[in-house]
Amino acid sequence: MTVVAFLLLVVIGMPIGIVLCASALVFIQTSGNTILLDSYGLQLFSALNNFGLLAIPLFILIGELMNGTGITQRLIRLAGVCIGSLKGGLAYINLLANMMVASILGSATAQIAMMTRVMVPEMEKAGYRRDFSTAVTAFGGLLGPIIPPSIVFVVYAVLAQLAVRDMLIAGLLPGLILTTLFMGTIAILGYWHDYPRGQSVSWKTRLIAVRSALPMLVIPAVIIGTIMGGFGSPTEAAALGALCAAVLGIFFTKTLKFADFGAILLRTGINSALVLFLVAAAGVFSWVLIFGEVPQTVAAWIETVAKTPTSFLLLVLLILILVGTVIDGIAGLIMVVPILLPIATDVYGIDPIHFGVVVSINLILGLLSPPVGIGLYIAANVAKVSPIAVFVVALPFFLVTLFALVLLALVPQISLFLL
């Protein structure tokens, strides 16, 4: 009955947080354990009673501050002078700028929307097809939840009861590897389709662009340096990053006014509430799953199919690709981690951080996978092109991401090297 209620609510389009809370109530009622209702509210609160979750609204605040301070445009100019006159230059600039923004923003959907508005018109003027420009921008946006800071990794760390710092650091090398693979894909496509070369610029222009963007790089330096150097928690690093973004916007770019802060804080509060409600709903849903011995039942079935840790991870990749096509990243994470993590660690002895990196990136890929693919639809809507056309053009990037996922699954040292 619980499964039927869950699927029915998903099909009719209910928000996933409501689906999780309602499904938990259905289980309590149908199982006859109505005494669990006395602890229902407590479980909702307990899921949010974690200091690491404070990093989420702070990372969202950084993104809101960036939108109004001209930081993105300066980083794009910096990426342009770094690339020079390579064939397919603007595509490289798009990807490199996405990587820089990812080290500040931490949210794929916000990054995709922002970068699509900026980069697609510029690439179209230079002679690139609009669908290709949108595809590059959308897949560049995948770097947002991988390169630290990452809201998805923060949520996983809370669900798995791991140190948020360790999860964020574990995403650094996978993010750089994915960026390199994307650049290699652009290089091959650039010569195959004879994309236009980037503009060659003088050293004077390069120095001006570097000087203009250098203060902006303080934000990722402060965030990543604080976390990796052990000078503070991810929450404290996010607070310092938000402070730097505000100071730069007010005193350096001078595009941020004190009067803007009311609207910025309101948007931050609304977006943070959406994410944190999902986490609270996950607490109740996980509690019900454990009480109903769902992980044990699933583990017994998986053990009959997957005999080794490698075969288990490959099976998980296949399952999560299907899950990711219909449910977005954080919601999917909240649904599958309580079931699959105990199996991964207790049955197959897989490191929980390695498992988290693989699972998170796998579900993030669902942002750009039909039929739901919210990131795909955001990019297509902003660029005013067909989502299907964008996905078809983006297939090389999709396949490269799948290759990276298999590599990460088979070589855990990639995720654990920096820890």
XYZ file of C-alpha atoms in Angstrom:
419
model
C 0.000 0.000 0.000
C 2.882 2.368 0.819
C 4.492 1.724 -2.576
C 1.184 2.344 -4.355
C 0.662 5.616 -2.476
C 4.215 6.715 -3.228
C 3.953 6.001 -6.973
C 0.502 7.563 -7.230
C 1.653 10.808 -5.590
C 4.739 10.948 -7.841
C 2.659 10.364 -10.982
C 0.182 13.141 -10.158
C 3.091 15.543 -9.699
C 3.140 16.143 -5.948
C 6.375 17.734 -4.615
C 8.764 14.991 -3.552
C 8.952 16.285 0.037
C 5.177 15.914 0.407
C 5.386 12.479 -1.226
C 7.947 11.268 1.324
C 6.016 12.611 4.333
C 2.688 11.238 3.080
C 4.177 7.831 2.229
C 5.564 7.584 5.763
C 2.096 8.320 7.171
C 0.530 5.668 4.912
C 3.048 3.084 6.141
C 2.369 3.945 9.796
C -1.391 3.645 9.265
C -1.383 0.454 7.174
C 1.168 -1.317 9.386
C -0.953 -0.670 12.475
C 1.942 0.965 14.305
C 0.044 4.179 14.994
C 2.153 4.745 18.107
C 4.858 5.933 15.694
C 2.761 9.052 15.080
C 3.901 10.286 18.504
C 7.481 10.493 17.153
C 6.622 11.802 13.676
C 7.236 15.478 14.449
C 10.373 14.655 16.413
C 11.832 12.796 13.418
C 11.157 15.796 11.180
C 13.046 18.049 13.582
C 15.879 15.589 14.225
C 16.713 15.409 10.525
C 17.435 19.159 10.528
C 19.279 19.202 13.854
C 22.711 19.153 12.171
C 25.236 22.002 12.115
C 26.471 20.990 8.641
C 23.107 21.884 7.099
C 23.754 25.561 7.842
C 26.147 25.511 4.885
C 23.218 25.104 2.460
C 21.536 28.528 2.932
C 24.970 30.154 3.009
C 26.009 28.603 -0.325
C 22.644 29.645 -1.784
C 23.259 33.170 -0.450
C 26.623 33.260 -2.250
C 24.852 32.443 -5.513
C 22.266 35.170 -4.988
C 25.013 37.711 -4.235
C 26.925 36.655 -7.353
C 23.923 37.266 -9.581
C 23.940 40.972 -8.836
C 27.629 41.786 -8.530
C 29.090 41.206 -12.008
C 31.323 38.403 -10.721
C 30.218 35.956 -13.422
C 31.025 38.326 -16.303
C 34.537 38.961 -14.954
C 35.199 35.236 -14.613
C 34.043 34.694 -18.209
C 36.476 37.359 -19.430
C 39.251 35.661 -17.461
C 38.378 32.309 -19.048
C 38.474 33.985 -22.481
C 42.045 35.264 -22.110
C 43.137 31.856 -20.784
C 41.807 30.010 -23.859
C 43.051 32.384 -26.591
C 42.628 31.365 -30.244
C 41.876 27.626 -29.888
C 39.393 26.104 -32.335
C 36.040 26.050 -30.585
C 37.369 28.763 -28.277
C 34.012 29.986 -26.948
C 32.983 26.428 -26.052
C 36.171 26.085 -23.981
C 35.512 29.484 -22.401
C 31.983 28.354 -21.540
C 33.289 25.233 -19.815
C 36.166 26.948 -18.019
C 33.884 29.729 -16.789
C 31.432 27.077 -15.560
C 34.249 25.437 -13.593
C 35.187 28.770 -11.983
C 31.584 29.574 -11.125
C 31.117 26.014 -9.794
C 33.862 26.628 -7.237
C 31.680 29.404 -5.795
C 28.047 28.514 -6.449
C 27.513 24.816 -5.668
C 24.057 24.561 -7.315
C 23.589 23.064 -10.781
C 20.173 24.543 -11.566
C 21.171 28.094 -10.563
C 24.407 27.792 -12.504
C 22.742 26.414 -15.648
C 20.152 29.209 -15.694
C 22.729 31.949 -15.092
C 25.341 30.693 -17.571
C 22.767 29.946 -20.291
C 21.583 33.561 -20.210
C 25.159 34.824 -20.551
C 26.940 32.321 -22.818
C 24.387 31.062 -25.369
C 23.785 34.465 -27.059
C 27.553 35.086 -27.219
C 28.238 31.684 -28.788
C 25.384 32.131 -31.276
C 26.828 35.494 -32.394
C 30.162 33.767 -33.008
C 28.572 31.177 -35.319
C 27.758 28.259 -33.018
C 24.408 26.481 -33.252
C 22.065 27.436 -30.434
C 21.345 23.827 -29.444
C 25.085 23.029 -29.205
C 25.726 26.183 -27.169
C 22.920 25.218 -24.807
C 24.213 21.642 -24.497
C 27.746 22.786 -23.556
C 26.361 25.224 -20.999
C 24.015 22.650 -19.473
C 26.687 19.985 -19.051
C 29.110 22.597 -17.757
C 26.491 23.195 -15.086
C 26.959 19.606 -13.871
C 30.247 20.760 -12.361
C 28.318 22.930 -9.870
C 27.264 20.080 -7.564
C 30.628 18.262 -7.915
C 33.427 20.810 -7.481
C 33.291 22.110 -3.893
C 31.225 23.742 -2.542
C 28.400 21.306 -3.299
C 24.912 21.326 -1.810
C 24.355 17.734 -2.996
C 27.474 16.531 -1.162
C 26.415 18.420 1.977
C 23.033 16.660 1.914
C 24.682 13.257 1.361
C 27.109 13.855 4.216
C 24.210 14.657 6.561
C 22.215 11.607 5.431
C 25.246 9.322 5.786
C 26.426 10.986 9.027
C 29.828 11.794 7.534
C 32.045 14.854 7.873
C 30.843 17.439 5.339
C 34.463 18.557 4.841
C 35.508 15.062 3.691
C 32.685 14.833 1.160
C 33.458 18.246 -0.328
C 37.170 17.456 -0.666
C 36.336 14.084 -2.265
C 34.516 15.884 -5.088
C 37.517 17.958 -6.183
C 39.410 15.400 -8.305
C 36.261 13.922 -9.917
C 35.206 17.472 -10.855
C 38.574 18.200 -12.459
C 38.538 14.869 -14.311
C 35.055 15.555 -15.663
C 36.135 19.047 -16.768
C 39.126 17.544 -18.617
C 36.931 14.948 -20.334
C 34.464 17.650 -21.399
C 37.322 19.725 -22.830
C 38.567 16.682 -24.748
C 35.049 16.194 -26.157
C 34.950 19.841 -27.266
C 38.364 19.446 -28.922
C 37.158 16.456 -30.973
C 33.836 18.101 -31.882
C 35.621 21.384 -32.684
C 37.787 19.799 -35.365
C 34.984 17.538 -36.620
C 32.546 20.439 -37.129
C 35.172 23.136 -37.764
C 33.995 25.407 -34.987
C 35.258 29.013 -35.051
C 38.498 29.870 -33.293
C 38.586 32.070 -30.226
C 39.937 35.577 -30.417
C 43.636 36.117 -29.950
C 44.252 38.879 -27.399
C 47.272 40.965 -26.486
C 49.172 40.544 -23.246
C 47.884 43.933 -22.132
C 44.272 42.756 -22.546
C 45.096 39.575 -20.641
C 46.597 41.504 -17.758
C 43.540 43.777 -17.586
C 41.192 40.748 -17.511
C 43.293 39.021 -14.849
C 43.432 42.163 -12.708
C 39.655 42.604 -13.062
C 38.846 38.998 -12.112
C 41.558 38.350 -9.531
C 39.558 39.702 -6.574
C 36.655 37.443 -7.607
C 38.886 34.402 -7.161
C 39.161 35.298 -3.487
C 35.735 33.693 -2.966
C 36.637 30.128 -4.106
C 40.096 30.504 -2.545
C 38.537 31.334 0.819
C 35.921 28.555 0.599
C 38.187 25.751 -0.628
C 41.225 26.954 1.352
C 39.280 27.081 4.622
C 37.864 23.590 4.099
C 40.982 21.838 2.801
C 43.334 23.666 5.151
C 41.278 22.664 8.163
C 40.885 26.296 9.256
C 37.133 25.989 9.638
C 34.077 23.879 8.906
C 32.258 24.037 5.546
C 29.595 26.145 7.253
C 32.201 28.660 8.417
C 33.833 28.589 4.957
C 30.449 29.321 3.359
C 29.888 32.229 5.758
C 33.294 33.694 4.852
C 32.527 33.199 1.144
C 29.209 35.038 1.478
C 30.945 37.884 3.320
C 33.583 38.140 0.564
C 30.894 38.173 -2.148
C 29.002 40.959 -0.353
C 32.147 43.053 0.181
C 33.211 42.643 -3.453
C 29.737 43.550 -4.711
C 29.465 46.653 -2.539
C 32.987 48.066 -2.601
C 34.717 46.595 -5.682
C 32.195 46.091 -8.492
C 29.855 48.618 -6.799
C 26.811 46.902 -8.322
C 25.359 45.682 -5.025
C 23.386 48.118 -2.879
C 22.330 47.723 0.740
C 18.734 48.109 -0.444
C 19.130 44.866 -2.454
C 19.771 42.707 0.601
C 16.102 42.352 1.577
C 15.167 40.701 -1.725
C 18.383 38.648 -1.760
C 17.739 37.260 1.736
C 14.101 36.518 0.893
C 15.073 34.489 -2.206
C 17.772 32.729 -0.184
C 15.263 31.836 2.525
C 12.718 30.449 0.066
C 15.248 28.343 -1.851
C 16.864 27.104 1.377
C 13.474 26.110 2.790
C 12.769 23.970 -0.289
C 16.012 22.018 0.135
C 15.795 21.714 3.919
C 12.189 20.525 3.797
C 13.391 17.685 1.566
C 16.015 16.794 4.163
C 13.391 16.819 6.947
C 11.082 14.620 4.862
C 14.016 12.278 4.255
C 14.463 11.895 8.004
C 10.910 10.621 8.423
C 11.066 8.447 5.298
C 14.396 6.855 6.344
C 13.022 6.196 9.822
C 10.033 4.364 8.325
C 12.207 2.372 5.917
C 14.433 1.181 8.729
C 11.448 0.292 10.919
C 9.946 -1.679 8.022
C 13.269 -3.504 7.407
C 13.303 -2.353 3.775
C 17.138 -2.108 3.560
C 17.460 -5.706 4.759
C 14.943 -6.931 2.168
C 16.648 -5.038 -0.665
C 20.073 -6.246 0.516
C 18.940 -9.868 0.386
C 17.794 -9.431 -3.226
C 20.910 -7.523 -4.336
C 23.205 -10.181 -2.840
C 21.642 -12.725 -5.185
C 22.475 -10.517 -8.203
C 25.771 -8.784 -7.295
C 28.506 -11.016 -5.899
C 31.336 -8.448 -5.675
C 31.653 -4.749 -4.710
C 32.360 -3.883 -8.368
C 29.264 -5.658 -9.682
C 27.216 -4.001 -6.913
C 28.431 -0.521 -7.904
C 27.732 -1.176 -11.590
C 24.219 -2.383 -10.694
C 23.702 0.773 -8.622
C 24.854 2.917 -11.567
C 22.257 1.285 -13.801
C 19.456 1.675 -11.222
C 20.307 5.312 -10.460
C 20.467 6.322 -14.114
C 16.836 5.186 -14.342
C 15.936 6.905 -11.056
C 17.706 10.093 -12.126
C 15.701 10.358 -15.326
C 12.461 10.866 -13.371
C 13.575 12.415 -10.050
C 16.044 15.283 -9.578
C 19.364 14.905 -7.746
C 18.697 15.844 -4.117
C 15.275 14.167 -4.033
C 16.728 10.995 -5.555
C 19.606 11.081 -3.083
C 17.217 11.369 -0.172
C 15.244 8.368 -1.431
C 18.049 5.919 -2.220
C 20.764 6.628 0.379
C 18.878 5.176 3.376
C 18.337 1.959 1.405
C 21.603 1.515 -0.509
C 24.231 2.958 1.855
C 23.881 0.276 4.560
C 24.140 -2.395 1.859
C 27.236 -0.778 0.333
C 29.089 -0.420 3.619
C 27.928 -3.447 5.634
C 27.566 -6.078 2.901
C 30.195 -5.056 0.332
C 32.627 -3.047 2.468
C 32.579 0.007 0.180
C 33.904 3.255 1.631
C 30.882 5.538 2.310
C 32.669 8.605 0.892
C 33.547 6.786 -2.345
C 29.976 5.506 -2.558
C 28.650 9.019 -1.971
C 30.688 10.520 -4.808
C 29.517 7.855 -7.265
C 25.859 8.016 -6.212
C 25.745 11.825 -6.126
C 27.267 12.313 -9.594
C 25.044 9.547 -10.943
C 21.904 11.287 -9.717
C 23.174 14.715 -10.788
C 23.382 13.340 -14.341
C 19.608 12.890 -14.088
C 19.302 16.698 -14.182
C 20.103 16.466 -17.891
C 18.351 13.195 -18.727
C 14.850 12.891 -20.245
C 11.980 12.593 -19.407
C 12.237 14.963 -16.395
C 15.774 16.404 -16.553
C 15.018 19.699 -14.818
C 18.434 21.144 -15.735
C 17.865 20.228 -19.378
C 14.491 21.992 -19.391
C 15.879 25.072 -17.612
C 18.666 25.462 -20.196
C 16.313 24.823 -23.127
C 13.694 27.220 -21.778
C 16.194 30.044 -21.205
C 17.768 29.480 -24.647
C 14.359 28.969 -26.339
C 15.245 25.659 -28.009
C 13.776 22.146 -27.884
C 14.948 20.076 -24.876
C 15.106 16.958 -27.076
C 17.293 18.777 -29.630
C 19.634 19.836 -26.835
C 19.862 16.286 -25.466
C 20.624 14.823 -28.910
C 23.463 17.305 -29.445
C 24.672 16.688 -25.878
C 24.920 12.893 -26.270
C 28.762 12.938 -26.499
C 28.906 14.778 -23.149
C 26.359 12.354 -21.673
C 28.441 9.342 -22.739
C 31.637 10.933 -21.418
C 29.928 11.468 -18.055
C 28.888 7.801 -18.000
C 32.502 6.830 -18.703
C 33.656 9.034 -15.806
C 31.090 7.402 -13.512
C 32.301 3.890 -14.366
C 35.908 5.037 -13.834
C 35.041 6.494 -10.421
C 33.174 3.322 -9.471
C 36.089 1.077 -10.423
C 38.875 3.263 -8.983
C 37.897 4.450 -5.485
C 41.332 6.069 -5.002
C 40.235 8.944 -7.282
C 37.631 10.044 -4.748
C 39.713 9.258 -1.663
C 43.149 10.486 -2.788
C 42.968 13.953 -1.203
C 41.588 12.754 2.149
